[in-house]
Amino acid sequence: MKNLKNDKTENLKIPNHVAIIMDGNGRWAKKRLMPRKIGHRAGAEKLRQVVRWCTDYNIKHLTVYAFSTENWQRSQDEVNSLMNLIVEFFGKYEDELRAEGVRLRFIGELSDLPEKSLEVVQRAERDSQERNRIILNIALSYGSRQEIVRACKLYGEALLNGTMTNDQLTIENFSDFFYAGDLPDPDLLIRPGGEQRISNFLLWQLSYTEMYFIDKLWPDFSKEDLYEALAEYSRRDRRYGDAR
Ligand code: IPE
Ligand code: IPE
Ligand code: MG
């Protein structure tokens, strides 16, 4: 019976772009008296499943927050295990991602990554360019304030070298200076883990995004939970400031 509900897609409005703050891995591991890195591994497995569920729902863009600029402050041991996990993940699931038509993109200060992880993400992006079932956009060493300041600096350069004038800047083309300015804004943001905050994720892009917070920890997130988020999204009235 459960599956019947999972597969019920009539009356669902499918968002074009879903964003997820994948939070709660550490607490998930702690509850099981295991090291945090085991929680991150479970989180990576969950991402793999969620990508598949998103393609089942015909969601075209999925952006996930995997590692923030602030996460560099964590212990060397935890940071190392996360950086190694990136390499492990793409090594293990390259074929599967290809078979599922997953195009990879990355946003964030990738030059901060250790060489091996950087190589792996660059290759994943390059090798997947032709795929078009879903774009999986992974935020790594990402901070939204950093992205906005970086955009201002790039705009300053465009002014200095004369490729743009001051009055040409608009809300639409300012995002051209972002890491992936061509991607549409998210329609739905899901944050598992119980916290109700944005934690420096996509501040500009989330201006009119519908927010959905769920207490479950990320490794416990289920297809049913995704369905519930989509059902709730379908019930929302997006007015964009209009008086409809
Ligand atoms: C999210 O899980 C993954 C990263 C931030 C890298 P956490 O590691 O933040 O898990 P909690 O919030 O401590 O449970
Ligand atoms: C946000 O989670 C970053 C990621 C999930 C990658 P955090 O666990 O870092 O956020 P805070 O510290 O709860 O705000
Ligand atoms: Mg957390």
Short mmCIF file of C-alpha atoms and ligand atoms in Angstrom, two decimals:
data_model
loop_
_atom_site.label_atom_id
_atom_site.label_comp_id
_atom_site.label_asym_id
_atom_site.label_seq_id
_atom_site.Cartn_x
_atom_site.Cartn_y
_atom_site.Cartn_z
CA MET A 1 0.00 0.00 0.00
CA LYS A 2 2.83 2.30 0.88
CA ASN A 3 4.22 2.01 -2.63
CA LEU A 4 0.88 2.93 -4.11
CA LYS A 5 1.02 6.25 -2.32
CA ASN A 6 4.66 6.73 -3.31
CA ASP A 7 3.84 6.29 -6.95
CA LYS A 8 0.78 8.49 -6.94
CA THR A 9 1.76 11.53 -8.93
CA GLU A 10 -1.58 12.87 -10.13
CA ASN A 11 -2.39 16.29 -8.65
CA LEU A 12 1.28 16.84 -7.88
CA LYS A 13 2.86 19.99 -9.20
CA ILE A 14 6.39 18.98 -10.03
CA PRO A 15 8.93 21.71 -9.27
CA ASN A 16 11.46 22.37 -12.01
CA HIS A 17 14.24 22.83 -9.46
CA VAL A 18 14.49 21.30 -5.99
CA ALA A 19 17.24 22.33 -3.55
CA ILE A 20 18.17 20.28 -0.49
CA ILE A 21 20.27 21.12 2.56
CA MET A 22 21.49 17.62 3.39
CA ASP A 23 21.72 18.03 7.17
CA GLY A 24 21.82 15.63 10.11
CA ASN A 25 24.49 13.10 9.15
CA GLY A 26 26.51 13.66 12.33
CA ARG A 27 23.53 13.23 14.65
CA TRP A 28 22.43 10.15 12.72
CA ALA A 29 25.82 8.54 13.40
CA LYS A 30 25.91 9.72 17.02
CA LYS A 31 22.56 8.04 17.72
CA ARG A 32 24.18 4.80 16.59
CA LEU A 33 27.38 5.44 18.59
CA MET A 34 29.32 5.59 15.33
CA PRO A 35 31.83 8.17 14.07
CA ARG A 36 30.48 11.16 12.12
CA LYS A 37 32.11 9.96 8.94
CA ILE A 38 29.82 6.92 8.91
CA GLY A 39 26.93 9.37 8.96
CA HIS A 40 28.38 11.19 5.96
CA ARG A 41 28.70 7.93 4.09
CA ALA A 42 25.04 7.17 4.83
CA GLY A 43 24.24 10.70 3.64
CA ALA A 44 26.03 10.09 0.34
CA GLU A 45 24.06 6.85 -0.16
CA LYS A 46 20.89 8.81 0.50
CA LEU A 47 21.82 11.34 -2.15
CA ARG A 48 22.21 8.51 -4.63
CA GLN A 49 18.67 7.31 -3.83
CA VAL A 50 17.16 10.79 -3.88
CA VAL A 51 18.58 11.48 -7.35
CA ARG A 52 16.79 8.37 -8.57
CA TRP A 53 13.52 9.38 -6.91
CA CYS A 54 13.80 12.85 -8.44
CA THR A 55 14.18 11.35 -11.92
CA ASP A 56 11.12 9.17 -11.17
CA TYR A 57 9.20 12.38 -10.52
CA ASN A 58 10.69 14.01 -13.61
CA ILE A 59 12.37 16.78 -11.61
CA LYS A 60 14.87 18.43 -13.94
CA HIS A 61 17.22 20.20 -11.52
CA LEU A 62 18.41 19.13 -8.09
CA THR A 63 20.84 21.30 -6.13
CA VAL A 64 22.29 19.84 -2.95
CA TYR A 65 24.33 21.50 -0.22
CA ALA A 66 27.14 19.05 0.47
CA PHE A 67 29.84 21.19 2.10
CA SER A 68 29.72 24.86 3.13
CA THR A 69 32.55 27.37 3.37
CA GLU A 70 31.92 27.31 7.14
CA ASN A 71 32.30 23.52 7.25
CA TRP A 72 36.08 23.96 6.75
CA GLN A 73 36.14 24.86 10.46
CA ARG A 74 35.36 21.27 11.44
CA SER A 75 38.09 18.90 12.64
CA GLN A 76 40.77 17.94 10.16
CA ASP A 77 39.64 14.35 10.50
CA GLU A 78 36.04 15.13 9.53
CA VAL A 79 37.06 17.43 6.67
CA ASN A 80 39.43 14.78 5.30
CA SER A 81 36.79 12.09 5.44
CA LEU A 82 34.36 14.34 3.55
CA MET A 83 36.94 15.14 0.88
CA ASN A 84 37.75 11.43 0.50
CA LEU A 85 34.05 10.64 0.31
CA ILE A 86 33.75 12.83 -2.80
CA VAL A 87 36.39 10.72 -4.53
CA GLU A 88 34.84 7.49 -3.31
CA PHE A 89 31.31 8.52 -4.37
CA PHE A 90 32.18 9.28 -7.98
CA GLY A 91 34.46 6.25 -8.23
CA LYS A 92 31.63 4.00 -7.09
CA TYR A 93 28.68 5.54 -8.89
CA GLU A 94 30.09 6.89 -12.13
CA ASP A 95 28.45 4.13 -14.20
CA GLU A 96 25.16 4.41 -12.40
CA LEU A 97 25.04 8.18 -12.83
CA ARG A 98 25.78 7.76 -16.52
CA ALA A 99 23.07 5.11 -16.95
CA GLU A 100 20.56 7.40 -15.23
CA GLY A 101 21.40 10.38 -17.46
CA VAL A 102 22.63 12.56 -14.58
CA ARG A 103 24.52 15.66 -15.61
CA LEU A 104 26.77 17.00 -12.87
CA ARG A 105 27.47 20.61 -12.06
CA PHE A 106 29.29 22.08 -9.07
CA ILE A 107 29.03 25.43 -7.34
CA GLY A 108 31.37 26.86 -4.74
CA GLU A 109 35.02 27.72 -4.31
CA LEU A 110 36.28 24.53 -5.91
CA SER A 111 39.87 25.77 -5.88
CA ASP A 112 39.77 25.20 -2.08
CA LEU A 113 39.39 21.44 -2.60
CA PRO A 114 42.37 19.10 -2.32
CA GLU A 115 43.83 18.19 -5.69
CA LYS A 116 42.39 14.69 -5.92
CA SER A 117 38.82 15.77 -5.07
CA LEU A 118 39.07 18.69 -7.49
CA GLU A 119 40.20 16.39 -10.28
CA VAL A 120 37.30 14.04 -9.65
CA VAL A 121 34.64 16.75 -9.67
CA GLN A 122 36.06 18.41 -12.76
CA ARG A 123 36.07 15.11 -14.57
CA ALA A 124 32.52 14.29 -13.43
CA GLU A 125 31.35 17.66 -14.79
CA ARG A 126 33.20 17.33 -18.06
CA ASP A 127 32.20 13.71 -18.74
CA SER A 128 28.52 14.28 -18.05
CA GLN A 129 27.93 17.35 -20.21
CA GLU A 130 25.79 15.55 -22.78
CA ARG A 131 23.39 13.96 -20.30
CA ASN A 132 20.00 15.55 -19.91
CA ARG A 133 17.62 13.59 -17.71
CA ILE A 134 18.44 15.63 -14.61
CA ILE A 135 21.05 18.19 -13.60
CA LEU A 136 22.56 17.38 -10.22
CA ASN A 137 24.20 20.54 -8.99
CA ILE A 138 26.41 19.97 -5.94
CA ALA A 139 27.43 22.85 -3.67
CA LEU A 140 30.97 22.22 -2.41
CA SER A 141 32.94 24.74 -0.38
CA TYR A 142 29.92 26.91 -1.09
CA GLY A 143 28.81 30.04 0.75
CA SER A 144 26.17 32.34 -0.63
CA ARG A 145 27.61 35.54 0.84
CA GLN A 146 30.94 34.60 -0.69
CA GLU A 147 29.20 33.98 -4.02
CA ILE A 148 27.56 37.42 -3.92
CA VAL A 149 30.79 39.24 -3.04
CA ARG A 150 32.60 37.30 -5.78
CA ALA A 151 29.88 38.34 -8.25
CA CYS A 152 30.38 42.00 -7.24
CA LYS A 153 34.10 41.67 -7.86
CA LEU A 154 33.54 40.07 -11.29
CA TYR A 155 31.10 42.85 -12.12
CA GLY A 156 33.73 45.40 -11.05
CA GLU A 157 36.17 43.78 -13.46
CA ALA A 158 33.60 43.95 -16.26
CA LEU A 159 33.22 47.68 -15.55
CA LEU A 160 36.97 48.23 -15.53
CA ASN A 161 37.62 46.38 -18.76
CA GLY A 162 34.66 48.05 -20.43
CA THR A 163 32.59 44.95 -21.25
CA MET A 164 29.70 46.42 -19.22
CA THR A 165 28.47 49.84 -18.18
CA ASN A 166 26.94 50.62 -14.80
CA ASP A 167 23.42 51.09 -16.13
CA GLN A 168 23.47 47.71 -17.87
CA LEU A 169 23.35 45.81 -14.58
CA THR A 170 19.94 44.29 -13.86
CA ILE A 171 18.48 41.74 -11.44
CA GLU A 172 18.46 39.24 -14.31
CA ASN A 173 22.03 39.63 -15.49
CA PHE A 174 23.62 40.05 -12.04
CA SER A 175 23.25 36.29 -11.61
CA ASP A 176 25.46 35.79 -14.68
CA PHE A 177 28.30 36.44 -12.24
CA PHE A 178 27.27 33.53 -10.00
CA TYR A 179 28.86 30.07 -10.12
CA ALA A 180 25.98 28.65 -12.15
CA GLY A 181 24.02 31.72 -13.16
CA ASP A 182 22.33 29.89 -16.02
CA LEU A 183 20.43 27.56 -13.66
CA PRO A 184 16.85 28.53 -12.79
CA ASP A 185 16.07 29.55 -9.20
CA PRO A 186 14.94 26.69 -6.94
CA ASP A 187 11.17 26.28 -6.63
CA LEU A 188 11.31 24.17 -3.49
CA LEU A 189 13.91 24.01 -0.71
CA ILE A 190 13.89 20.97 1.56
CA ARG A 191 15.90 20.98 4.78
CA PRO A 192 15.90 17.79 6.82
CA GLY A 193 17.64 17.62 10.19
CA GLY A 194 15.29 19.80 12.23
CA GLU A 195 17.00 23.19 11.84
CA GLN A 196 14.93 25.97 10.31
CA ARG A 197 17.59 28.16 8.78
CA ILE A 198 19.36 28.69 5.48
CA SER A 199 22.99 28.44 6.71
CA ASN A 200 24.44 30.61 3.93
CA PHE A 201 22.86 28.64 1.06
CA LEU A 202 21.63 30.37 -2.14
CA LEU A 203 20.48 33.56 -0.40
CA TRP A 204 19.79 35.39 -3.66
CA GLN A 205 18.32 32.41 -5.53
CA LEU A 206 15.88 31.47 -2.74
CA SER A 207 14.06 34.83 -2.80
CA TYR A 208 10.74 33.25 -3.87
CA THR A 209 11.44 29.60 -3.14
CA GLU A 210 8.96 27.57 -1.10
CA MET A 211 10.59 26.30 2.12
CA TYR A 212 9.97 22.86 3.57
CA PHE A 213 11.58 21.82 6.86
CA ILE A 214 11.44 18.27 8.19
CA ASP A 215 12.78 16.94 11.49
CA LYS A 216 14.04 13.64 10.10
CA LEU A 217 17.79 13.39 9.70
CA TRP A 218 19.06 13.29 6.11
CA PRO A 219 20.16 9.60 6.09
CA ASP A 220 16.60 8.68 7.20
CA PHE A 221 14.88 10.72 4.47
CA SER A 222 12.52 8.45 2.49
CA LYS A 223 10.70 8.47 -0.82
CA GLU A 224 7.53 9.03 1.19
CA ASP A 225 9.13 12.16 2.71
CA LEU A 226 9.94 13.42 -0.79
CA TYR A 227 6.36 12.74 -1.82
CA GLU A 228 5.08 14.68 1.23
CA ALA A 229 7.33 17.63 0.36
CA LEU A 230 6.05 17.64 -3.22
CA ALA A 231 2.45 17.32 -2.03
CA GLU A 232 2.91 20.28 0.32
CA TYR A 233 4.59 22.27 -2.45
CA SER A 234 1.61 21.52 -4.71
CA ARG A 235 -0.74 23.05 -2.13
CA ARG A 236 1.23 26.29 -1.81
CA ASP A 237 -0.01 29.45 -3.50
CA ARG A 238 2.99 31.25 -4.99
CA ARG A 239 1.93 34.87 -5.26
CA TYR A 240 5.27 36.62 -5.83
CA GLY A 241 3.89 39.69 -4.11
CA ASP A 242 0.82 39.90 -6.32
CA ALA A 243 -2.66 40.17 -4.77
CA ARG A 244 -4.14 37.06 -6.34
C1 IPE B 1 25.41 17.62 7.06
O1 IPE B 1 25.38 16.89 8.25
C2 IPE B 1 26.64 17.36 6.25
C3 IPE B 1 27.62 18.45 6.29
C4 IPE B 1 27.43 19.60 6.85
C5 IPE B 1 28.90 18.21 5.66
P1 IPE B 1 26.08 17.43 9.57
O2 IPE B 1 27.49 16.94 9.58
O3 IPE B 1 25.91 18.90 9.70
O4 IPE B 1 25.24 16.66 10.67
P2 IPE B 1 24.70 17.25 12.03
O5 IPE B 1 23.90 18.47 11.71
O6 IPE B 1 25.91 17.55 12.87
O7 IPE B 1 23.86 16.16 12.58
C1 IPE B 2 24.56 23.21 6.36
O1 IPE B 2 24.59 22.40 7.47
C2 IPE B 2 25.62 22.81 5.39
C3 IPE B 2 25.42 21.51 4.76
C4 IPE B 2 24.42 20.69 4.94
C5 IPE B 2 26.44 21.11 3.83
P1 IPE B 2 25.39 22.81 8.79
O2 IPE B 2 25.20 21.69 9.73
O3 IPE B 2 26.77 23.19 8.43
O4 IPE B 2 24.60 24.12 9.24
P2 IPE B 2 24.39 24.74 10.69
O5 IPE B 2 25.73 24.78 11.35
O6 IPE B 2 23.43 23.84 11.40
O7 IPE B 2 23.79 26.09 10.44
MG MG B 3 24.47 20.06 10.55
#
